[in-house]
mmCIF file of C-alpha atoms and ligand atoms in Angstrom:
data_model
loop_
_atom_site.group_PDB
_atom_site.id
_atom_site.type_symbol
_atom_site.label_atom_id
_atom_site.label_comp_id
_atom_site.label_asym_id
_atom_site.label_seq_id
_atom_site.Cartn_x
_atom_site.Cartn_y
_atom_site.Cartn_z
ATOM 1 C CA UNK Q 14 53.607 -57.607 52.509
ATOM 2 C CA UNK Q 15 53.616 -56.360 56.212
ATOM 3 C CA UNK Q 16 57.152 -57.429 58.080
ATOM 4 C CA UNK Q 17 54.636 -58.053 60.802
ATOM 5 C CA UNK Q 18 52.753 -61.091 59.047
ATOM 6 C CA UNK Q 19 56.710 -62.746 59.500
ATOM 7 C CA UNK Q 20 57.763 -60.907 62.702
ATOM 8 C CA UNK Q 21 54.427 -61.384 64.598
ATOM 9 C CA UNK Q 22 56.001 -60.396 68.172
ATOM 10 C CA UNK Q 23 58.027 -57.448 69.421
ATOM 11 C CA UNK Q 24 58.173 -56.374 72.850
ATOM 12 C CA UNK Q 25 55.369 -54.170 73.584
ATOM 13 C CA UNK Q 26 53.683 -55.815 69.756
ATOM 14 C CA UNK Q 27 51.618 -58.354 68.828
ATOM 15 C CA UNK Q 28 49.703 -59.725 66.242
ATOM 16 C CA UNK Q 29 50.424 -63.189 64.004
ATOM 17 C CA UNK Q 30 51.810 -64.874 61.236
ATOM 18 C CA UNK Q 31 49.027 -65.612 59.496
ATOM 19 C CA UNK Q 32 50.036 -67.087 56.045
ATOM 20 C CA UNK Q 33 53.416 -68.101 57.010
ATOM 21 C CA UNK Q 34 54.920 -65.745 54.536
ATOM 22 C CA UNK Q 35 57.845 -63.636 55.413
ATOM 23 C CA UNK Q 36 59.772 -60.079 55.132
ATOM 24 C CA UNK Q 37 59.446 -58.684 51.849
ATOM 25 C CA UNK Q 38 58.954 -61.845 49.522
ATOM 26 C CA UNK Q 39 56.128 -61.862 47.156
ATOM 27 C CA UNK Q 40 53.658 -64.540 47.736
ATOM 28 C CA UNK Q 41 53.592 -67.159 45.027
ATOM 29 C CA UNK Q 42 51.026 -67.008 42.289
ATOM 30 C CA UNK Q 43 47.509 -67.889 43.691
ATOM 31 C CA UNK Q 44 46.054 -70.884 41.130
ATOM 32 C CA UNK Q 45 42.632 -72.520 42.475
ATOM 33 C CA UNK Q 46 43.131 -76.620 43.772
ATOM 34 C CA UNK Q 47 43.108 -78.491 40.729
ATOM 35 C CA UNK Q 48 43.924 -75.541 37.939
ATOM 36 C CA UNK Q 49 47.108 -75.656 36.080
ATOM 37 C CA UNK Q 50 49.362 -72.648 35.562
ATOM 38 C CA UNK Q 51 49.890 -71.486 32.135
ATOM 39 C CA UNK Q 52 52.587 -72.575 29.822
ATOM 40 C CA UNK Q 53 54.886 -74.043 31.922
ATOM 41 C CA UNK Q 54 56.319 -77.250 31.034
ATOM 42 C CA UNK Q 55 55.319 -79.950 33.377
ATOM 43 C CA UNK Q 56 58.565 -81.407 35.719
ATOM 44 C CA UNK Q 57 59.953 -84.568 34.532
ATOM 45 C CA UNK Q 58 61.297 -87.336 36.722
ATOM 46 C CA UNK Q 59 64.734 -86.755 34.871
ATOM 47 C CA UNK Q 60 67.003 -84.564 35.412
ATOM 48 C CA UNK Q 61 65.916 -81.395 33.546
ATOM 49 C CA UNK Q 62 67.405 -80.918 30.090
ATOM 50 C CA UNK Q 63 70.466 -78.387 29.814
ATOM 51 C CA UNK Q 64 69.268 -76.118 27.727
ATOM 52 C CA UNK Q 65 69.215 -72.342 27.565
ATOM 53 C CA UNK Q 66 65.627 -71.517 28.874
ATOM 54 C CA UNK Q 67 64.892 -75.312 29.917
ATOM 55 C CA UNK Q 68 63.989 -75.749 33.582
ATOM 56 C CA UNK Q 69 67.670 -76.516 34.780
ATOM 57 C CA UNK Q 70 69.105 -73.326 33.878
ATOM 58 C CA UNK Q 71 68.888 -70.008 35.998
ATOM 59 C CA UNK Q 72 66.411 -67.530 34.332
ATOM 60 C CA UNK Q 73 67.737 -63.871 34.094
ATOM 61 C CA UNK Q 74 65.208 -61.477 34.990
ATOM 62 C CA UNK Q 75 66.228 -57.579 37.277
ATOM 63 C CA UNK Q 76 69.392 -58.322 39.084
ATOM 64 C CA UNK Q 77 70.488 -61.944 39.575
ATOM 65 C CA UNK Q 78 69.024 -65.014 38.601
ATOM 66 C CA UNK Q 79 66.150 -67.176 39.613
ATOM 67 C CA UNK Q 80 67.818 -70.418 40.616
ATOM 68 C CA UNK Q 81 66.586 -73.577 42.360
ATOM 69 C CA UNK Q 82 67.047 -74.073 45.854
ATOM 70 C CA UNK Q 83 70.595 -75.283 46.398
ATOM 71 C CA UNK Q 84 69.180 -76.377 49.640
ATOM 72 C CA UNK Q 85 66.040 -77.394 51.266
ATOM 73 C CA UNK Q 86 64.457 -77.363 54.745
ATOM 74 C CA UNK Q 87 62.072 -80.536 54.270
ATOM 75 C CA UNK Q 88 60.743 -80.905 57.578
ATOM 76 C CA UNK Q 89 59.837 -81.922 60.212
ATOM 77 C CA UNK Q 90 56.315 -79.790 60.836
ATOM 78 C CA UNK Q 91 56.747 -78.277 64.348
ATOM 79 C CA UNK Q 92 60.116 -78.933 64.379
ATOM 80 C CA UNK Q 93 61.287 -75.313 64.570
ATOM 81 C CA UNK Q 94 61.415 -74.760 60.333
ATOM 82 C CA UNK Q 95 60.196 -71.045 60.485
ATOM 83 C CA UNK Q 96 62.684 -69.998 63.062
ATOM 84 C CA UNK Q 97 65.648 -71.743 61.879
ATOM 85 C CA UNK Q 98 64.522 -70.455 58.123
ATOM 86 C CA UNK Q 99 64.281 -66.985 59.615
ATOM 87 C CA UNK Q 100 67.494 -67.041 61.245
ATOM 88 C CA UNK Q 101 69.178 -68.151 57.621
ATOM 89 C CA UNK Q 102 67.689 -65.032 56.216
ATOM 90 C CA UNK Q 103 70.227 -62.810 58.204
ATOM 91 C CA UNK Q 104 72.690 -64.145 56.380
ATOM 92 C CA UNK Q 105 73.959 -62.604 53.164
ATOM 93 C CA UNK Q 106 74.534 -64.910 51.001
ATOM 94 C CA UNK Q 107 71.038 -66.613 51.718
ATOM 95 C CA UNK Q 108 68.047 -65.529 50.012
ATOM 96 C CA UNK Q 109 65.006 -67.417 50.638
ATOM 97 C CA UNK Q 110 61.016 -67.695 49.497
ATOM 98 C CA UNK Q 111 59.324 -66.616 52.536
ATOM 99 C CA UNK Q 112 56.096 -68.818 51.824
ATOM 100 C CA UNK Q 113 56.310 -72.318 51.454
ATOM 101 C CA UNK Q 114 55.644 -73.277 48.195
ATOM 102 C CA UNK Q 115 54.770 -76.970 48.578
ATOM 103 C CA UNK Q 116 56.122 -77.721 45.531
ATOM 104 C CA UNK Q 117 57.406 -81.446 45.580
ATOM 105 C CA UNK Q 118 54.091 -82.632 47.949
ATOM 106 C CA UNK Q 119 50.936 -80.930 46.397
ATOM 107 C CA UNK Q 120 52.152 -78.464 43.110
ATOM 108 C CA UNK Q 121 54.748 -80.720 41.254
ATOM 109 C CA UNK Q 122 52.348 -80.945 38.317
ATOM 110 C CA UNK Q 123 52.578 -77.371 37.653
ATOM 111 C CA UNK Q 124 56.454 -78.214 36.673
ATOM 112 C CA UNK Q 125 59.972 -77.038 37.532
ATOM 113 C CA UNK Q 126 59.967 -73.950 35.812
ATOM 114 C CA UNK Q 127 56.737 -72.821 37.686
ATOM 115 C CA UNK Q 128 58.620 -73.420 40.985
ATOM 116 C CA UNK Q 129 61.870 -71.370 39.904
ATOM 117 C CA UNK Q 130 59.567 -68.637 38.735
ATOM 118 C CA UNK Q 131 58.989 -68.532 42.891
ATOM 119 C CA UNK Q 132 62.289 -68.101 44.028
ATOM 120 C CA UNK Q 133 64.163 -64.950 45.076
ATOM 121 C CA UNK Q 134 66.506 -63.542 42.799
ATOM 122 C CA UNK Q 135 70.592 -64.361 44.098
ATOM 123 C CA UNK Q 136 73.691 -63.712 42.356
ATOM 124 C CA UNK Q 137 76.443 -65.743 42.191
ATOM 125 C CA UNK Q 138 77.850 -67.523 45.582
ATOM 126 C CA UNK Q 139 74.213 -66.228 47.235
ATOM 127 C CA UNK Q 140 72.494 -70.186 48.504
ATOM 128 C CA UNK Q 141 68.582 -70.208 47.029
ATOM 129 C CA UNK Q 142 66.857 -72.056 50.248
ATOM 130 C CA UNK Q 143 62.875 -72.630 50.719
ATOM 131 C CA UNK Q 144 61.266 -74.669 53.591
ATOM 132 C CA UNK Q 145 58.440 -77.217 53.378
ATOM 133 C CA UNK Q 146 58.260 -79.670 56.677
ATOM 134 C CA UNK Q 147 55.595 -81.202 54.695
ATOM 135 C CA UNK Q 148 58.447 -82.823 52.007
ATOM 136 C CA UNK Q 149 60.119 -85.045 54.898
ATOM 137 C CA UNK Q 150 56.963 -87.613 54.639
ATOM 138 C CA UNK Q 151 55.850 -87.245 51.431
ATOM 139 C CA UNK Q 152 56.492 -90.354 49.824
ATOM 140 C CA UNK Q 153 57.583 -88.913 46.129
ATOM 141 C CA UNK Q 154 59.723 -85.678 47.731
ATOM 142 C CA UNK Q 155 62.808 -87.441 47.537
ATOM 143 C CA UNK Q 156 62.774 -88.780 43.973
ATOM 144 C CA UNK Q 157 61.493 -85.618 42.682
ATOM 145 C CA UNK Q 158 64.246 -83.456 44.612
ATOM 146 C CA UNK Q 159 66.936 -85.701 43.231
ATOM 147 C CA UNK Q 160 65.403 -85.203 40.395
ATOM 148 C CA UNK Q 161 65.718 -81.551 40.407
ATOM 149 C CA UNK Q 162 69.720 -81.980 41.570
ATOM 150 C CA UNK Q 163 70.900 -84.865 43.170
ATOM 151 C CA UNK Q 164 73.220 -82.320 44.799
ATOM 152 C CA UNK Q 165 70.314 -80.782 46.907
ATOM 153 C CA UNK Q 166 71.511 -79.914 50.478
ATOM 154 C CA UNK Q 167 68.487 -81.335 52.970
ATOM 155 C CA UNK Q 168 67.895 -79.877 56.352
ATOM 156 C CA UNK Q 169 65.309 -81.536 58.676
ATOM 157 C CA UNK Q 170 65.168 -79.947 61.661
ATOM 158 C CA UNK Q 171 63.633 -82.629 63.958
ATOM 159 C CA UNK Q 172 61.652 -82.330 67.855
ATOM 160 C CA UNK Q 173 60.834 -84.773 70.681
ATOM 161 C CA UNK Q 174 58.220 -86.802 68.517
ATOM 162 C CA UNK Q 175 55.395 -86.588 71.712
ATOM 163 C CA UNK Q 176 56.038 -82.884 71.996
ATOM 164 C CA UNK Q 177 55.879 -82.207 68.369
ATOM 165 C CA UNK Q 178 52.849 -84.571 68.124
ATOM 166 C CA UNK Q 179 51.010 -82.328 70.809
ATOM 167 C CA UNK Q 180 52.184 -78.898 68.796
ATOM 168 C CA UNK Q 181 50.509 -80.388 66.015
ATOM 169 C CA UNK Q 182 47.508 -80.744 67.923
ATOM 170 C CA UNK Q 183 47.665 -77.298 68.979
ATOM 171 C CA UNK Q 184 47.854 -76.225 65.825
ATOM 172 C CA UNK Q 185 44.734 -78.309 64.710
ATOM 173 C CA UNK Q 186 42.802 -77.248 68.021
ATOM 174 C CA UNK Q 187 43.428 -73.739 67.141
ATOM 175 C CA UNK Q 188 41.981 -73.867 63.902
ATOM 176 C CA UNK Q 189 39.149 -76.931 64.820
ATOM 177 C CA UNK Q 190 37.284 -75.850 68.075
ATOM 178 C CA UNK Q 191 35.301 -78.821 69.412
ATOM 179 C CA UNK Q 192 38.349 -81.266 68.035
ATOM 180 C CA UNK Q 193 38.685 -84.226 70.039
ATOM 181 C CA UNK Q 194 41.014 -84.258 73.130
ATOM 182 C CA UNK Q 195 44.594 -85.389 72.146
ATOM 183 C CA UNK Q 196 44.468 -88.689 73.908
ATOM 184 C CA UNK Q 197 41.428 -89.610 71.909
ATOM 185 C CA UNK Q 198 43.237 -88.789 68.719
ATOM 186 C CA UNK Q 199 46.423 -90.687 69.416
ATOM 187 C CA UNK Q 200 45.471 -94.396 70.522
ATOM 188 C CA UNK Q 201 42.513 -96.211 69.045
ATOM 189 C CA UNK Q 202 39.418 -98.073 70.825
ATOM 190 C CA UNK Q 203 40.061 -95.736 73.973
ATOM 191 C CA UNK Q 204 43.427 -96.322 75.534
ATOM 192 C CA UNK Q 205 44.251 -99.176 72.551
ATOM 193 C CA UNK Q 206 47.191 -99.588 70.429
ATOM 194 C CA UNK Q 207 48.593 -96.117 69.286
ATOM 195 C CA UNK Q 208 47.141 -94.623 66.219
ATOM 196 C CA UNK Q 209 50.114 -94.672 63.483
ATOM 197 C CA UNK Q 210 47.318 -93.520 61.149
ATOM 198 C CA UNK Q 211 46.442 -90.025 63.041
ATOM 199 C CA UNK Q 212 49.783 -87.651 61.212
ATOM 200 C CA UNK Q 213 50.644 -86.042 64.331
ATOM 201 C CA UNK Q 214 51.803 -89.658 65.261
ATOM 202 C CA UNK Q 215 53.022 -90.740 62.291
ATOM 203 C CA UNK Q 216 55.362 -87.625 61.117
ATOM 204 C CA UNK Q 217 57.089 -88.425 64.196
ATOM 205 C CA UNK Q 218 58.463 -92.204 62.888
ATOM 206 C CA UNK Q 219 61.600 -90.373 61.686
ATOM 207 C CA UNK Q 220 63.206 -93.226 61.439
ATOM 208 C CA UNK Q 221 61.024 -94.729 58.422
ATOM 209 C CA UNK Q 222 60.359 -91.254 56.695
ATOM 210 C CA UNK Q 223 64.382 -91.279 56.602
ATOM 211 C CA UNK Q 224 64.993 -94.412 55.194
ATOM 212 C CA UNK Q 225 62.784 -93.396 52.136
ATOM 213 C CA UNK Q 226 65.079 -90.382 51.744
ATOM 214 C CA UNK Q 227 68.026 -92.629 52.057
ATOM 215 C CA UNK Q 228 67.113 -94.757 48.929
ATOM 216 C CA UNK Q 229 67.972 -91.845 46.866
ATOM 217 C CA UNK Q 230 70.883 -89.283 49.007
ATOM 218 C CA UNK Q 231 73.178 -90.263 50.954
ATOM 219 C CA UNK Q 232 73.557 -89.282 54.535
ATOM 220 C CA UNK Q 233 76.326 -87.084 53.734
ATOM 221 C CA UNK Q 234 73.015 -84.611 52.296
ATOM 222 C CA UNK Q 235 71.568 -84.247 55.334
ATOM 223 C CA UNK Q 236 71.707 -81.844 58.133
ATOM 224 C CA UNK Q 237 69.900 -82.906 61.565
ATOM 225 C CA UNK Q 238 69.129 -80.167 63.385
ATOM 226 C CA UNK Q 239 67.832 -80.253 67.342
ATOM 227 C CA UNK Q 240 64.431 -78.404 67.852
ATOM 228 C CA UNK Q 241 65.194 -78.270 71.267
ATOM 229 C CA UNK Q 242 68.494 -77.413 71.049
ATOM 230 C CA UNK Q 243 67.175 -74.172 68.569
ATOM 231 C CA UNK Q 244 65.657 -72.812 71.120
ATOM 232 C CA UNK Q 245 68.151 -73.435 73.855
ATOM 233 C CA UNK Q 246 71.496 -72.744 71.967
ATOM 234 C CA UNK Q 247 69.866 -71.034 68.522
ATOM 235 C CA UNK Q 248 73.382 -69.538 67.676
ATOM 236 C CA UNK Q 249 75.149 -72.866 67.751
ATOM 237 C CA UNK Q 250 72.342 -74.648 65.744
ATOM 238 C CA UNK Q 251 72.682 -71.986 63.129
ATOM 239 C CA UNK Q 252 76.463 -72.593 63.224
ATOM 240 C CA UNK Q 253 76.095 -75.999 62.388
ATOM 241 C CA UNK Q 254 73.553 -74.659 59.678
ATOM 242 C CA UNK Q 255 76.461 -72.668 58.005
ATOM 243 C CA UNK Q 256 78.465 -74.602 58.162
ATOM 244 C CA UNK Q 257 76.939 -77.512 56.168
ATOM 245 C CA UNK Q 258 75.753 -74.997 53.846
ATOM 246 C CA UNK Q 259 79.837 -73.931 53.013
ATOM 247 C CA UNK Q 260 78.936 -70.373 54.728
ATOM 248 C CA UNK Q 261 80.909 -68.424 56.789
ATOM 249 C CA UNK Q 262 79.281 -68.151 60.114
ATOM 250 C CA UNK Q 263 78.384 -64.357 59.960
ATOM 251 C CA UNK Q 264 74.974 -65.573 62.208
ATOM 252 C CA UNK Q 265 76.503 -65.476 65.660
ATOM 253 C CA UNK Q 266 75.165 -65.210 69.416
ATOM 254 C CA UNK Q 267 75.020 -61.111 69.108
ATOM 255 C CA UNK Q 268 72.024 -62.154 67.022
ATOM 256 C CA UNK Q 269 69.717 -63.255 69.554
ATOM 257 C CA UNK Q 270 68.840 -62.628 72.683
ATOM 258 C CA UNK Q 271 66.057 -64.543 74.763
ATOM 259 C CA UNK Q 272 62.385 -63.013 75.455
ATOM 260 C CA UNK Q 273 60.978 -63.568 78.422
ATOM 261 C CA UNK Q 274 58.036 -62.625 77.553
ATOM 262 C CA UNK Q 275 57.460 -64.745 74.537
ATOM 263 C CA UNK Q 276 59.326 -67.464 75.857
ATOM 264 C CA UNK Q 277 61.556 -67.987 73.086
ATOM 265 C CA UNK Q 278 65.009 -66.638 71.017
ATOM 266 C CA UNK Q 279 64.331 -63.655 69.243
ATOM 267 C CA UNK Q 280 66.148 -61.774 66.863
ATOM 268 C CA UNK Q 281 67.879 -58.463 68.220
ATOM 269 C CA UNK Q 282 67.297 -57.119 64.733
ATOM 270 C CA UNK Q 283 65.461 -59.136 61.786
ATOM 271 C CA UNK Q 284 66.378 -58.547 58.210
ATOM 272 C CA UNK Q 285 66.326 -55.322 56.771
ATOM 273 C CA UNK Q 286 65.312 -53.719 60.174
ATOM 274 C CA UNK Q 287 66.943 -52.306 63.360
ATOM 275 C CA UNK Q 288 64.277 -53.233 65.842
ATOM 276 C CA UNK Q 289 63.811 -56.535 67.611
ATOM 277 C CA UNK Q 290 61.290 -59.102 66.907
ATOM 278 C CA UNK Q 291 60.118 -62.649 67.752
ATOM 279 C CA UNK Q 292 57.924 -65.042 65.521
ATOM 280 C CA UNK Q 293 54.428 -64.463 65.519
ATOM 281 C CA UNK Q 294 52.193 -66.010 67.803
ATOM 282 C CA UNK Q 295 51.518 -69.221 66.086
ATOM 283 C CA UNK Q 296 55.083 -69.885 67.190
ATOM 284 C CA UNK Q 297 55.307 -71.312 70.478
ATOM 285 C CA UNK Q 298 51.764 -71.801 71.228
ATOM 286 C CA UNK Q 299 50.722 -72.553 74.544
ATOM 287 C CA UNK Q 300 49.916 -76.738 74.546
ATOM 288 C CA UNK Q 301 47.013 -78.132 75.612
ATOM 289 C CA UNK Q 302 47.487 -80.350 79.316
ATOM 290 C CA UNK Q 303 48.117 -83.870 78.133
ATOM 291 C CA UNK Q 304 47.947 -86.447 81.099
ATOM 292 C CA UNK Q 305 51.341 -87.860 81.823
ATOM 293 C CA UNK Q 306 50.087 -91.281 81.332
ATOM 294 C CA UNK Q 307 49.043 -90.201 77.719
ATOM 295 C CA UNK Q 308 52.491 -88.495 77.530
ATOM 296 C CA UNK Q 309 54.819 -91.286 79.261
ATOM 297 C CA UNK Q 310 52.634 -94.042 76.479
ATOM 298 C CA UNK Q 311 54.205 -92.054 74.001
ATOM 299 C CA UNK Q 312 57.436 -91.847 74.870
ATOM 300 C CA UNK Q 313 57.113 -95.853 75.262
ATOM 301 C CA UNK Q 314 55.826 -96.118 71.995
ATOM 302 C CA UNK Q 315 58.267 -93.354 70.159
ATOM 303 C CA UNK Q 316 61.341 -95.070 72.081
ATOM 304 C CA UNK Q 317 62.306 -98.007 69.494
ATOM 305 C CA UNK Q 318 61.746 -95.759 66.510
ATOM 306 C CA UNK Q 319 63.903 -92.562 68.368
ATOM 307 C CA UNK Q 320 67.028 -94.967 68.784
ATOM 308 C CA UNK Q 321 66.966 -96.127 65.472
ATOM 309 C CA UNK Q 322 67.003 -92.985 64.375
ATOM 310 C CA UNK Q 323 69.680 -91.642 66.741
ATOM 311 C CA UNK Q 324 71.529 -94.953 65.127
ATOM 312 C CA UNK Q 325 70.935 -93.530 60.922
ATOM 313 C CA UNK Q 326 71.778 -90.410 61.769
ATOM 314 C CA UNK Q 327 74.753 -90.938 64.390
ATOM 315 C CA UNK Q 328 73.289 -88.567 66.516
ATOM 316 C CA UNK Q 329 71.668 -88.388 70.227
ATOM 317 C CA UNK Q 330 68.739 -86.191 70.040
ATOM 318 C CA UNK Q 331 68.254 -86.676 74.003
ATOM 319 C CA UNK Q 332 64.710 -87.405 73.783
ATOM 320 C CA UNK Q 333 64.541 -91.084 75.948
HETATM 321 N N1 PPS J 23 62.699 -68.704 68.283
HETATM 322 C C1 PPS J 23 61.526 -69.337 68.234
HETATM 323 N N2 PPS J 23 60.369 -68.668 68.372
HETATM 324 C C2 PPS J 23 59.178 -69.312 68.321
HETATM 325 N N3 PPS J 23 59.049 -70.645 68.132
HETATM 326 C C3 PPS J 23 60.185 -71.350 67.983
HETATM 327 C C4 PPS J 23 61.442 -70.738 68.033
HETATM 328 N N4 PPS J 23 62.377 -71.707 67.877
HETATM 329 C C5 PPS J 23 61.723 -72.854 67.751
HETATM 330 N N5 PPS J 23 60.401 -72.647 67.819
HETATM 331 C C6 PPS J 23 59.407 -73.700 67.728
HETATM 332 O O1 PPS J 23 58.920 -73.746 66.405
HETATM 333 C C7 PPS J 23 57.701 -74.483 66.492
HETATM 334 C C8 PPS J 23 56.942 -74.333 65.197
HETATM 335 O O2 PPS J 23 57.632 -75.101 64.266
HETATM 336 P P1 PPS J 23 57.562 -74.845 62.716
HETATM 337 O O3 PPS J 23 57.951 -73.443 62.413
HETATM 338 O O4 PPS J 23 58.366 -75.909 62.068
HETATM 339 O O5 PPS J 23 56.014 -75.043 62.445
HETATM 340 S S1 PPS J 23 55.302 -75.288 61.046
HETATM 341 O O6 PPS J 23 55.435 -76.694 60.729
HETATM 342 O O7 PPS J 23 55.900 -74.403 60.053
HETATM 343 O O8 PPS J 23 53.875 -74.932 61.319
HETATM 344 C C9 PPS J 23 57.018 -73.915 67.709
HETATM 345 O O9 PPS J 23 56.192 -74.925 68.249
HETATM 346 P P2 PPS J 23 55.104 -74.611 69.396
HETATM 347 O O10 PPS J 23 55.882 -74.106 70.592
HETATM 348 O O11 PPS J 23 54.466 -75.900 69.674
HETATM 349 O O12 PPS J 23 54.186 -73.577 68.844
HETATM 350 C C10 PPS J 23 58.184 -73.529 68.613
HETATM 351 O O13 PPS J 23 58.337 -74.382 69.723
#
């Protein structure tokens, strides 16, 4: 797998990310929508049995052991996942699956042991993490995740809800040509009542995907971390990451220095290199121009649902 495909941007580089997979880490097996993998048990919504070889246990295999993630980036989709996951990799005692696996949203059926199977090998004290934004508003993630371990770590990395709305657009756009324009997307009947059906509004309802994670973890779980903030201060959000995650805080400033060019952090040397390089180009996208009226509606709309939030979590994202 070309670093390049992770790395996308260097000064004087290009090119993209492309599948979203990262430095080094196999992709995970290929099955066609709607075949099973073979023999593998399917996951159970217990806890899985302790037994040598059962899907709880660590599976031996080269050096270290396949374990499941300790800890979890489950969303939010253009929050910032892929840089803050990236940024975790520089750490030593953090080995993560590059791709995103999708496993508790669209692959649970092809069972636990399946989704170990994906993992990176770590030895002891090394955190297993993977990232799928997708998991914050799927409505089974939690349940299944508890089920997995009820001692799961969960990091959602969250974004002004209009902005992230309109990177989701983007992101449609780029692969849709001919796509409707944004404001025709977001409110219904013209300039009617907002569309909560359209998902680049309704990921942003953090509030409500939250209190479905709250009916099985506790707060205590949960890291919030500031999208904006990642790209302003990326060393101090990666502190807090460490932190929560029991690390020492070997991810510092001397990491990252800021790209004019690309308009974002970069890394002054990415894992397992010496040279500097930025996400790829799918990362920090330029945004289509969405009229401030569209833009100011939004923030009206988002406002109730932002300070509740800011209330669950104890925290002031600064988006009103
Ligand atoms: N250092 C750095 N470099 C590039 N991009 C950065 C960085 N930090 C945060 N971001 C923001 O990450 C946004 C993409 O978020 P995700 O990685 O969560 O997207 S995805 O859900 O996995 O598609 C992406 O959104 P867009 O700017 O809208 O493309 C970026 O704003």
């Amino acid at each position: 797998m070309s670093r390049s495909l992770a790395w996308g941007y260097e000064p004087g580089g290009g090119g993209d990310w492309g599948t979203g997979r990262a430095l080094g880490v196999p992709a995970p097996p290929q099955v066609p929508p709607g075949a099973r993998a073979p023999a593998v048990p399917a996951a159970r919504a217990t806890s899985p049995a302790r037994r040598p070889g059962a899907p709880g246990l660590p599976v031996a295999s080269g050096s270290g052991l396949r374990r499941f993630p300790q800890a979890l980036i489950v969303g939010v989709k253009k929050g910032g996942t892929r840089a803050l996951l990236e940024f975790l990799r520089l750490h030593p005692d953090v080995r993560a699956l590059g791709s995103e696996p999708h496993f508790f949203d669209r692959c649970y059926d092809r069972g636990l042991a399946w989704y170990r199977s994906l993992m990176p090998r770590t030895l002891d004290g090394q955190i297993t993490m993977e990232k799928t934004p997708s998991y914050f508003v799927t409505q089974e993630a939690p349940r299944r995740i508890h089920s997995m371990s009820p001692d799961t770590k969960l990091i959602v990395v969250v974004r002004n809800p209009v902005t992230r709305a309109i990177s989701d657009y983007a992101q449609t756009l780029s692969k849709t040509p001919g796509l409707p324009s944004f404001r025709a997307l977001a409110f219904r009947h013209g300039l009617g009542p907002v569309d909560t059906a359209w998902s680049a509004i309704r990921i942003g309802l953090y509030a409500q995907h939250l209190e479905n994670w709250l009916r099985y973890f506790p707060l205590s779980h949960f890291l919030f971390v500031s999208g904006e903030r990642l790209v302003s201060d990326p060393a101090g959000e990666v502190g807090r990451v460490q932190d929560f995650l029991g690390l020492k805080r070997v991810v510092t400033d001397k990491h990252f220095y800021f790209n004019a060019t690309k308009g974002f952090p970069c890394l002054k040397k990415a894992q397992g290199s010496s040279r500097p390089r930025c996400l790829g180009k799918s990362k920090g996208r330029p945004h289509p121009r969405v009229p401030q009226a569209v833009v100011q509606r939004l923030q009206d709309f988002y406002r109730p649902f932002n300070r509740k939030f800011y209330q669950m979590t104890s925290q002031d994202f600064g988006w009103d």
